[in-house]
Amino acid sequence: MKTILLACAASLLAAPVHAADQLLSGAVTSRSGQKLEGVTVSAKLEGSTITTSVYTDTAGNYFLPPLPAGRYRVWAQALGFERSTGAVELPAARRHDFTLQEIADAERRFRQLPGEMMVTALPEASADDARMKKIFMNNCTGCHSTSYALQFRFDDAGWSKIIDLMKVVPVNGVYPGPNAKPNQILERNQKQLAAYLARARGPGESSMKVVQRARPTGEAARAVWTLYDVPLNPDAGIGTLHSVNDGTDWAQGTTSKLGQLPHDGALGLDGTIYFTSNNPNRGVTIGKVDPATGSVKYLKAEATNGRAATAHGLVRDRAGNLWFDVNPGRRALGKLDTATDKISIYQTPPEMTPLGGAVTVDVDGKGMVWASTPSGAVRFDPVTEKFTEFKSRLPEKNARGSGATYGAAGDRDGNGWWSQMAMDTVYKADVASGKAIEIKMPDVKVERLFGEDRAFYETVSDLGFNVPLPWSQGPRRMGTDKNADLLWVCNSFGSSFAKINTKTLETTIVPLPDPTMQTYHITVDSKHNVWGNLWTSDRIVRFDPGANVWTTFDLPVRGTEIRHIALLERGDKLYVVVPVYRTSQMGVMTVRSEAELAALKAKAQ
């Protein structure tokens, strides 16, 4: 019976989302007639919440996957060009060409940029500028991506007032009141940082130098994205069902995240899309999206305050069940039986630390569930329903600031892992000995910029998720290779991955392709490829450690701020699911093979 169910799931996922054979293709050129490669082309059925996006090939042609009949809004866009829009009736029209016009207005052109391109453009030629650039990257991205801040222009006084606010706002983005203590690092650097930002994004001539980057080519241009709109949280009082700025017009810039619901995401074995909701609301703990219709269903666990119990982390086990943290009043571990939609809640014993913080959940190679707590991590045995606790050597509250846990993972041998992000430390929960083994991350090399200030930074006592030292790696969320003895960690401030041998503890820092890239979460596929999301830009990355090759995949929308990434493998097909955080969407990416694309081209002729 189990074999039959898996076969049915594989058949569902292998087929197009819509059982249809209407094909839409065309070409994209500039006004001068130049064929444009790597242009994003999107189509959305009128009345639908599903958007399908592809990229043009070397000849400037695009080929959308089969779509159901109906009237579609279609658009094409690329950095530096105005979005070109149109309408197509399928199957009456099977071809639609676009002509792109360059953007004349410099501000509209700038607002199109993803976060890492904006940060790359910030000046760093002098030591003072390089120091402020590092402070901005580390300390001004706690509750928003870089593109959200840099899309605006303020003079020196304006930027200073923004820093006045942000130096007291914690990582959750909620103003704590007039008596909040200011962030010590921003307080020390406020005057110089405000002047630096005013020179870059002020009313006068900008000191920024934007460097253009190549559009997607090769494998990255064979990607297909399907985005599903998720309704906004009605409790936010926005008054619209979906975000007005949904990221599809890049020149509108990065949208506010007010009202967003999805946080972490996963695909069920049948292709259903699931997400957790971490923002207070009355109706949803877990959301599920029908991949064929885009309809959204909410599953609710009751909280003691009468609202829905919020959730954060999410992972799928081998049987297809989903595990997540849930807060009915005391943060606990939740399980969703995807066959029945039943939610079960498991509390740690009273003498044990409850789940808490930015909880990450994982299932190890032995089927045990690992979840982070403020003090470390816990392991849960789904058979005996027993918890085992492991604690960090340095307590959550210590003289340097917050030692709260961020990421957590389980390896193939059944051991657990977690990170103290602000303390630059990763721990191994050695199940055999019952001990926690500490691994200290090596410093980022910034001595030439901050060496003279070292004495001050050694006195900082409010380190946290968005208050790192200039040389912090910032180990965040992580993932293990379940087919190898490797743990991969996102170093959010070090712009790198940490590769840790789970047996020898040998640690290697693997720099990201661009020093302005900031990663958030990692997952590893069955071929040892490491997948990570870039939360301050609109891209995900894949690293092949055997070949030492990076591949970047662009998202079709702007201001995504992705905080989680998950995979589903079926045969030779890989499905990547990401919550598109700011625009309140769920995204699923697949990559067409050259043979698949050739067959589609032949059919479209």
Coordinates of C-alpha atoms in Angstrom, one line a residue, residues 79-556:
L79 CA 17.1 45.2 -14.4
G80 CA 17.4 48.6 -16.1
F81 CA 14.2 48.2 -18.2
E82 CA 10.6 49.1 -17.7
R83 CA 8.3 46.2 -17.2
S84 CA 6.4 45.3 -20.4
T85 CA 2.9 44.0 -19.9
G86 CA 0.2 42.4 -22.0
A87 CA -2.8 40.2 -22.1
V88 CA -3.1 36.8 -23.8
E89 CA -6.1 34.5 -24.4
L90 CA -5.3 30.8 -24.4
P91 CA -5.6 28.8 -26.5
A92 CA -6.5 31.6 -29.0
A93 CA -3.0 33.1 -28.8
R94 CA 0.0 30.9 -28.3
R95 CA 2.7 33.5 -28.9
H96 CA 3.3 36.9 -27.3
D97 CA 6.4 39.0 -27.9
F98 CA 7.7 41.7 -25.6
T99 CA 9.8 44.9 -26.3
L100 CA 11.6 46.3 -23.3
Q101 CA 12.4 50.0 -23.0
E102 CA 15.2 51.2 -20.8
I103 CA 14.3 53.1 -17.6
A104 CA 15.1 56.8 -18.0
D105 CA 14.5 57.7 -14.3
A106 CA 17.5 57.0 -12.1
E107 CA 15.4 56.4 -9.0
R108 CA 13.1 53.9 -10.6
R109 CA 16.1 52.1 -12.0
F110 CA 17.7 52.1 -8.5
R111 CA 14.6 50.8 -6.7
Q112 CA 14.6 47.8 -9.0
L113 CA 17.8 46.6 -7.6
P114 CA 17.9 43.6 -5.2
G115 CA 19.5 44.2 -1.8
E116 CA 23.0 42.8 -2.5
M117 CA 23.4 45.0 -5.6
M118 CA 22.5 48.1 -3.5
V119 CA 25.0 47.1 -0.8
T120 CA 27.7 46.3 -3.4
A121 CA 27.2 49.9 -4.7
L122 CA 27.9 51.4 -1.3
P123 CA 31.4 53.1 -1.2
E124 CA 34.2 51.3 0.6
A125 CA 37.4 52.8 -0.9
S126 CA 38.4 54.5 2.3
A127 CA 38.8 52.7 5.7
D128 CA 36.1 54.9 7.2
D129 CA 33.6 54.1 4.4
A130 CA 34.5 50.3 4.6
R131 CA 33.9 50.4 8.3
M132 CA 30.5 52.0 8.0
K133 CA 29.5 49.6 5.2
K134 CA 30.2 46.7 7.5
I135 CA 28.3 48.3 10.3
F136 CA 25.3 48.8 8.0
M137 CA 25.4 45.2 6.7
N138 CA 25.6 43.8 10.2
N139 CA 23.5 46.1 12.3
C140 CA 20.9 47.5 10.0
T141 CA 19.3 44.2 8.7
G142 CA 17.9 42.8 11.9
C143 CA 14.2 43.1 11.0
H144 CA 14.4 44.0 7.3
S145 CA 16.5 43.4 4.2
T146 CA 19.0 46.0 3.0
S147 CA 16.9 46.9 0.0
Y148 CA 14.0 48.1 2.2
A149 CA 16.2 50.7 3.9
L150 CA 18.3 51.8 0.9
Q151 CA 15.4 52.3 -1.5
F152 CA 14.7 55.6 0.4
R153 CA 16.6 58.9 0.4
F154 CA 17.2 61.0 3.5
D155 CA 19.6 63.7 4.5
D156 CA 22.0 63.4 7.5
A157 CA 19.3 64.4 10.0
G158 CA 16.8 62.0 8.5
W159 CA 19.1 59.0 8.6
S160 CA 20.0 59.9 12.2
K161 CA 16.4 59.9 13.2
I162 CA 15.9 56.5 11.6
I163 CA 18.9 55.2 13.5
D164 CA 17.4 56.8 16.7
L165 CA 14.5 54.4 16.2
M166 CA 16.3 51.4 14.9
K167 CA 18.9 51.3 17.6
V168 CA 16.2 50.5 20.2
V169 CA 14.0 48.2 18.0
P170 CA 14.9 44.5 18.6
V171 CA 15.0 41.8 15.9
N172 CA 11.3 41.3 15.9
G173 CA 10.8 44.8 14.6
V174 CA 8.4 45.9 17.4
Y175 CA 9.1 49.3 19.1
P176 CA 9.6 48.5 22.8
G177 CA 8.8 51.9 24.1
P178 CA 10.7 55.1 25.1
N179 CA 12.7 53.5 27.9
A180 CA 14.4 50.9 25.7
K181 CA 18.2 50.8 25.9
P182 CA 19.9 51.7 22.7
N183 CA 22.0 49.2 20.7
Q184 CA 25.6 50.0 21.9
I185 CA 27.2 49.5 18.5
L186 CA 24.8 51.8 16.6
E187 CA 24.9 54.3 19.4
R188 CA 28.7 54.6 19.0
N189 CA 28.7 54.8 15.2
Q190 CA 25.4 56.8 14.7
K191 CA 26.9 60.1 13.6
Q192 CA 29.4 58.6 11.2
L193 CA 26.8 56.1 9.8
A194 CA 24.2 58.7 9.2
A195 CA 26.6 60.9 7.3
Y196 CA 27.8 57.9 5.3
L197 CA 24.2 56.9 4.3
A198 CA 23.4 60.6 3.5
R199 CA 26.3 60.7 1.1
A200 CA 25.0 57.4 -0.5
R201 CA 21.2 57.9 -0.3
G202 CA 20.7 61.6 0.4
P203 CA 19.3 64.5 -1.6
G204 CA 22.6 65.3 -3.3
E205 CA 24.8 63.4 -5.8
S206 CA 25.2 59.8 -4.6
S207 CA 28.5 58.3 -3.7
M208 CA 27.2 54.8 -4.8
K209 CA 28.5 53.1 -7.9
V210 CA 26.1 50.5 -9.2
V211 CA 27.8 47.6 -11.0
Q212 CA 25.5 45.7 -13.4
R213 CA 25.4 41.9 -13.1
A214 CA 24.6 39.3 -15.8
R215 CA 21.1 38.0 -16.1
P216 CA 20.4 34.3 -15.6
T217 CA 22.1 32.0 -18.1
G218 CA 22.5 28.2 -18.6
E219 CA 20.9 26.1 -15.9
A220 CA 19.7 29.2 -14.0
A221 CA 17.7 30.3 -17.1
R222 CA 16.0 26.9 -17.2
A223 CA 14.4 27.5 -13.8
V224 CA 10.6 27.6 -13.5
W225 CA 9.0 29.5 -10.6
T226 CA 5.5 29.0 -9.4
L227 CA 4.4 31.6 -6.9
Y228 CA 1.2 31.2 -4.8
D229 CA -0.4 34.4 -3.3
V230 CA -1.2 33.9 0.4
P231 CA -3.9 36.2 1.9
L232 CA -2.6 38.9 4.3
N233 CA -3.3 38.6 8.0
P234 CA -6.7 40.3 8.4
D235 CA -5.8 41.2 11.9
A236 CA -3.2 43.7 10.6
G237 CA -6.1 45.9 9.4
I238 CA -4.6 46.6 6.0
G239 CA -7.9 46.2 4.2
T240 CA -6.7 44.3 1.2
L241 CA -6.8 40.5 0.6
H242 CA -3.3 40.4 -0.9
S243 CA -0.3 42.7 -0.9
V244 CA -0.8 45.7 -3.3
N245 CA 3.0 45.7 -4.0
D246 CA 3.4 42.0 -4.7
G247 CA 7.0 42.3 -6.0
T248 CA 6.0 41.7 -9.6
D249 CA 6.8 45.3 -10.6
W250 CA 10.5 45.7 -9.5
A251 CA 10.5 49.5 -10.0
Q252 CA 8.0 49.8 -7.0
G253 CA 10.8 48.6 -4.8
T254 CA 10.8 46.4 -1.7
T255 CA 7.3 46.2 0.0
S256 CA 6.5 46.4 3.6
K257 CA 6.0 43.0 5.4
L258 CA 3.0 44.3 7.3
G259 CA 0.3 41.6 7.3
Q260 CA 2.5 38.7 5.9
L261 CA 1.7 35.2 7.2
P262 CA 4.2 32.6 5.9
H263 CA 7.5 32.0 7.7
D264 CA 8.9 28.5 7.1
G265 CA 7.7 26.2 4.3
A266 CA 7.6 22.6 3.2
L267 CA 6.2 20.4 0.4
G268 CA 4.1 17.4 1.4
L269 CA 4.8 14.1 -0.3
D270 CA 1.7 14.7 -2.5
G271 CA 2.9 18.2 -3.6
T272 CA 0.8 20.2 -1.2
I273 CA 2.5 23.3 0.1
Y274 CA 2.6 24.1 3.8
F275 CA 3.8 27.0 5.8
T276 CA 4.0 28.2 9.4
S277 CA 2.7 31.5 10.6
N278 CA 4.8 33.3 13.2
N279 CA 2.9 36.6 13.4
P280 CA 0.0 36.9 16.0
N281 CA -3.3 36.2 14.3
R282 CA -6.7 34.6 15.0
G283 CA -6.9 31.9 12.4
V284 CA -3.8 30.1 11.3
T285 CA -1.0 28.0 12.8
I286 CA -0.2 26.0 9.7
G287 CA -1.4 27.0 6.2
K288 CA -1.7 24.7 3.3
V289 CA -1.8 25.6 -0.4
D290 CA -3.4 23.5 -3.1
P291 CA -0.7 23.4 -5.9
A292 CA -3.4 23.0 -8.6
T293 CA -5.9 25.7 -7.6
G294 CA -3.8 27.9 -5.3
S295 CA -6.6 27.8 -2.7
V296 CA -5.4 28.3 0.9
K297 CA -6.7 26.4 3.9
Y298 CA -5.8 27.3 7.5
L299 CA -5.2 24.8 10.3
K300 CA -5.4 26.2 13.8
A301 CA -4.1 25.2 17.1
E302 CA -5.7 27.1 19.9
A303 CA -3.6 29.4 22.1
T304 CA -4.5 30.3 25.7
N305 CA -5.2 33.9 24.6
G306 CA -8.0 32.8 22.3
R307 CA -5.9 33.4 19.1
A308 CA -4.2 30.9 16.9
A309 CA -1.0 29.4 18.4
T310 CA 1.9 30.7 16.3
A311 CA 4.5 28.6 14.7
H312 CA 8.0 29.2 13.2
G313 CA 10.2 26.2 12.2
L314 CA 9.0 23.4 9.9
V315 CA 10.3 20.1 8.6
R316 CA 8.9 17.0 7.0
D317 CA 9.8 13.5 8.1
R318 CA 10.1 10.4 6.0
A319 CA 6.5 9.4 6.5
G320 CA 5.3 12.8 5.3
N321 CA 4.3 14.2 8.7
L322 CA 5.3 17.8 9.5
W323 CA 7.0 18.9 12.7
F324 CA 7.1 22.4 13.9
D325 CA 7.2 24.5 17.1
V326 CA 3.9 25.8 18.3
N327 CA 3.0 28.3 21.1
P328 CA -0.3 27.5 22.7
G329 CA 0.9 29.4 25.8
R330 CA 4.1 27.5 26.5
R331 CA 6.2 26.9 23.4
A332 CA 6.0 23.2 22.4
L333 CA 6.7 20.8 19.6
G334 CA 3.8 20.2 17.1
K335 CA 3.1 17.5 14.7
L336 CA 0.8 17.7 11.7
D337 CA -0.5 14.4 10.3
T338 CA -0.9 15.5 6.7
A339 CA -3.3 12.7 5.9
T340 CA -5.9 13.8 8.5
D341 CA -4.8 17.5 9.2
K342 CA -4.6 16.6 12.9
I343 CA -2.3 18.7 15.0
S344 CA -0.7 17.0 18.0
I345 CA 1.2 19.1 20.6
Y346 CA 4.1 17.7 22.8
Q347 CA 5.3 19.8 25.8
T348 CA 8.8 19.4 27.3
P349 CA 8.6 18.4 31.0
P350 CA 8.2 21.3 33.5
E351 CA 11.8 20.9 34.6
M352 CA 13.0 21.2 31.0
T353 CA 13.4 24.3 28.9
P354 CA 10.5 24.8 26.6
L355 CA 11.1 25.5 22.9
G356 CA 11.7 29.1 22.2
G357 CA 13.5 31.8 20.3
A358 CA 13.8 31.6 16.5
V359 CA 13.0 27.9 16.6
T360 CA 14.4 25.6 13.9
V361 CA 13.2 22.0 13.6
D362 CA 14.9 19.0 11.9
V363 CA 14.7 15.2 11.7
D364 CA 17.9 13.2 12.1
G365 CA 18.9 10.1 10.3
K366 CA 17.4 7.9 13.1
G367 CA 14.0 9.6 12.9
M368 CA 14.4 11.7 16.0
V369 CA 13.1 15.3 16.0
W370 CA 15.4 18.1 17.0
A371 CA 14.3 21.6 18.0
S372 CA 16.0 24.6 19.4
T373 CA 15.3 26.1 22.8
P374 CA 16.7 29.4 24.2
S375 CA 19.2 27.3 26.2
G376 CA 20.3 24.8 23.6
A377 CA 18.3 22.1 21.9
V378 CA 16.0 19.2 22.6
R379 CA 15.6 15.8 21.0
F380 CA 12.2 14.2 20.8
D381 CA 11.5 10.5 20.2
P382 CA 8.2 10.1 18.3
V383 CA 7.8 6.5 19.4
T384 CA 8.3 6.9 23.2
E385 CA 7.3 10.6 23.1
K386 CA 10.2 11.5 25.4
F387 CA 12.4 14.6 25.3
T388 CA 16.1 14.8 25.9
E389 CA 17.7 18.2 26.6
F390 CA 21.1 19.5 25.7
K391 CA 22.3 22.9 26.9
S392 CA 24.9 25.5 25.7
R393 CA 27.9 26.0 27.8
L394 CA 27.3 29.7 27.8
P395 CA 23.8 30.5 29.2
E396 CA 21.2 32.4 27.3
K397 CA 21.6 35.5 29.4
N398 CA 25.3 36.3 29.9
A399 CA 27.7 39.3 30.3
R400 CA 28.1 39.7 26.5
G401 CA 24.4 39.7 25.6
S402 CA 22.1 37.0 24.3
G403 CA 23.3 33.4 24.1
A404 CA 19.9 32.3 22.7
T405 CA 19.9 29.5 20.1
Y406 CA 19.1 30.1 16.5
G407 CA 19.6 27.2 14.1
A408 CA 19.3 23.5 15.0
A409 CA 19.8 20.3 13.0
G410 CA 20.2 16.5 13.4
D411 CA 22.9 14.5 11.6
R412 CA 22.7 11.0 10.0
D413 CA 24.1 9.3 13.2
G414 CA 21.4 10.7 15.4
N415 CA 23.4 13.6 17.0
G416 CA 22.1 17.1 17.2
W417 CA 23.5 20.5 16.4
W418 CA 22.6 24.1 17.3
S419 CA 24.1 27.6 17.1
Q420 CA 24.5 30.5 19.5
M421 CA 24.4 33.1 16.7
A422 CA 25.5 36.1 18.8
M423 CA 28.2 34.2 20.5
D424 CA 29.7 32.8 17.2
T425 CA 29.4 29.3 18.5
V426 CA 28.1 26.0 17.2
Y427 CA 27.4 23.0 19.5
K428 CA 27.2 19.3 18.9
A429 CA 24.8 17.2 21.1
D430 CA 26.7 14.0 21.4
V431 CA 24.0 11.5 22.2
A432 CA 26.3 8.7 23.3
S433 CA 28.0 10.7 26.0
G434 CA 25.1 13.1 26.7
K435 CA 27.5 16.0 26.4
A436 CA 27.4 19.2 24.4
I437 CA 30.6 19.9 22.4
E438 CA 31.5 23.5 21.6
I439 CA 32.9 24.7 18.3
K440 CA 34.0 28.3 18.0
M441 CA 33.7 30.0 14.6
P442 CA 36.9 31.8 13.4
D443 CA 36.7 35.6 13.2
V444 CA 36.0 37.4 10.0
K445 CA 39.1 39.2 9.0
V446 CA 38.3 42.9 9.6
E447 CA 41.2 43.9 11.9
R448 CA 42.4 46.6 9.5
L449 CA 39.1 48.4 9.9
F450 CA 38.3 47.8 13.6
G451 CA 41.6 47.0 15.2
E452 CA 41.9 50.4 17.0
D453 CA 38.3 50.0 18.3
R454 CA 38.8 46.5 19.6
A455 CA 38.8 47.6 23.2
F456 CA 35.3 49.1 22.8
Y457 CA 33.9 46.1 21.1
E458 CA 35.2 43.8 23.9
T459 CA 33.0 45.8 26.3
V460 CA 29.8 45.5 24.3
S461 CA 27.2 43.7 26.5
D462 CA 24.0 43.6 24.3
L463 CA 25.1 41.2 21.5
G464 CA 22.2 39.6 19.8
F465 CA 20.7 38.4 16.5
N466 CA 21.0 41.9 15.0
V467 CA 23.8 43.2 17.2
P468 CA 26.9 41.3 16.2
L469 CA 30.6 42.2 16.6
P470 CA 32.2 43.4 13.3
W471 CA 34.2 40.2 13.1
S472 CA 31.2 37.9 13.8
Q473 CA 30.4 35.1 11.5
G474 CA 26.9 34.9 12.8
P475 CA 26.1 31.1 12.5
R476 CA 22.4 31.0 11.9
R477 CA 20.2 28.2 10.6
M478 CA 21.9 25.0 9.4
G479 CA 21.4 21.7 7.6
T480 CA 23.1 18.3 7.6
D481 CA 24.0 16.1 4.7
K482 CA 22.0 12.9 5.6
N483 CA 24.2 10.9 3.2
A484 CA 27.6 12.2 4.6
D485 CA 29.3 13.2 7.8
L486 CA 28.8 17.0 7.2
L487 CA 27.0 19.9 8.8
W488 CA 26.6 23.1 6.8
V489 CA 25.9 26.3 8.6
C490 CA 24.8 29.7 7.3
N491 CA 27.2 32.4 8.5
S492 CA 24.8 35.4 8.1
F493 CA 27.3 38.1 8.9
G494 CA 30.4 36.4 7.5
S495 CA 28.9 35.9 4.1
S496 CA 29.9 32.3 4.1
F497 CA 29.0 28.7 4.8
A498 CA 30.7 26.8 7.6
K499 CA 31.4 23.1 6.7
I500 CA 31.8 21.0 9.8
N501 CA 32.8 17.3 9.8
T502 CA 30.3 15.8 12.2
K503 CA 32.8 13.2 13.4
T504 CA 36.1 15.1 13.6
L505 CA 34.6 18.6 14.0
E506 CA 37.0 19.9 11.4
T507 CA 35.6 23.3 10.4
T508 CA 36.1 25.0 7.0
I509 CA 34.8 28.4 6.0
V510 CA 33.5 28.5 2.4
P511 CA 33.0 32.1 1.2
L512 CA 29.9 32.9 -0.8
P513 CA 30.4 34.1 -4.4
D514 CA 29.8 37.7 -3.4
P515 CA 30.8 39.3 0.0
T516 CA 27.4 41.2 0.2
M517 CA 25.4 37.9 0.1
Q518 CA 23.9 37.0 3.5
T519 CA 22.5 33.5 4.0
Y520 CA 19.8 32.4 6.4
H521 CA 19.1 28.7 6.1
I522 CA 20.6 25.6 4.5
T523 CA 19.3 22.3 3.2
V524 CA 21.2 19.5 1.5
D525 CA 20.0 17.3 -1.3
S526 CA 20.7 13.6 -1.9
K527 CA 23.6 14.4 -4.3
H528 CA 25.3 16.5 -1.5
N529 CA 24.5 19.8 -3.1
V530 CA 24.0 22.6 -0.5
W531 CA 21.0 24.9 -1.0
G532 CA 20.8 28.2 0.7
N533 CA 18.5 31.2 0.7
L534 CA 19.8 34.8 0.5
W535 CA 17.5 36.8 2.7
T536 CA 18.9 40.2 1.8
S537 CA 18.6 39.6 -1.9
D538 CA 16.1 37.9 -4.3
R539 CA 18.1 34.8 -5.0
I540 CA 18.8 31.3 -3.8
V541 CA 22.2 29.5 -4.2
R542 CA 23.3 26.0 -4.7
F543 CA 26.8 24.9 -3.9
D544 CA 28.3 21.7 -5.3
P545 CA 31.1 20.9 -2.9
G546 CA 32.6 18.2 -5.1
A547 CA 33.1 20.5 -8.0
N548 CA 33.4 23.6 -5.9
V549 CA 30.8 25.3 -8.2
W550 CA 28.1 27.9 -7.2
T551 CA 24.9 28.4 -9.1
T552 CA 22.6 31.3 -8.3
F553 CA 18.9 31.2 -9.1
D554 CA 17.0 34.5 -9.3
L555 CA 13.5 34.9 -8.0
P556 CA 10.9 36.6 -10.3

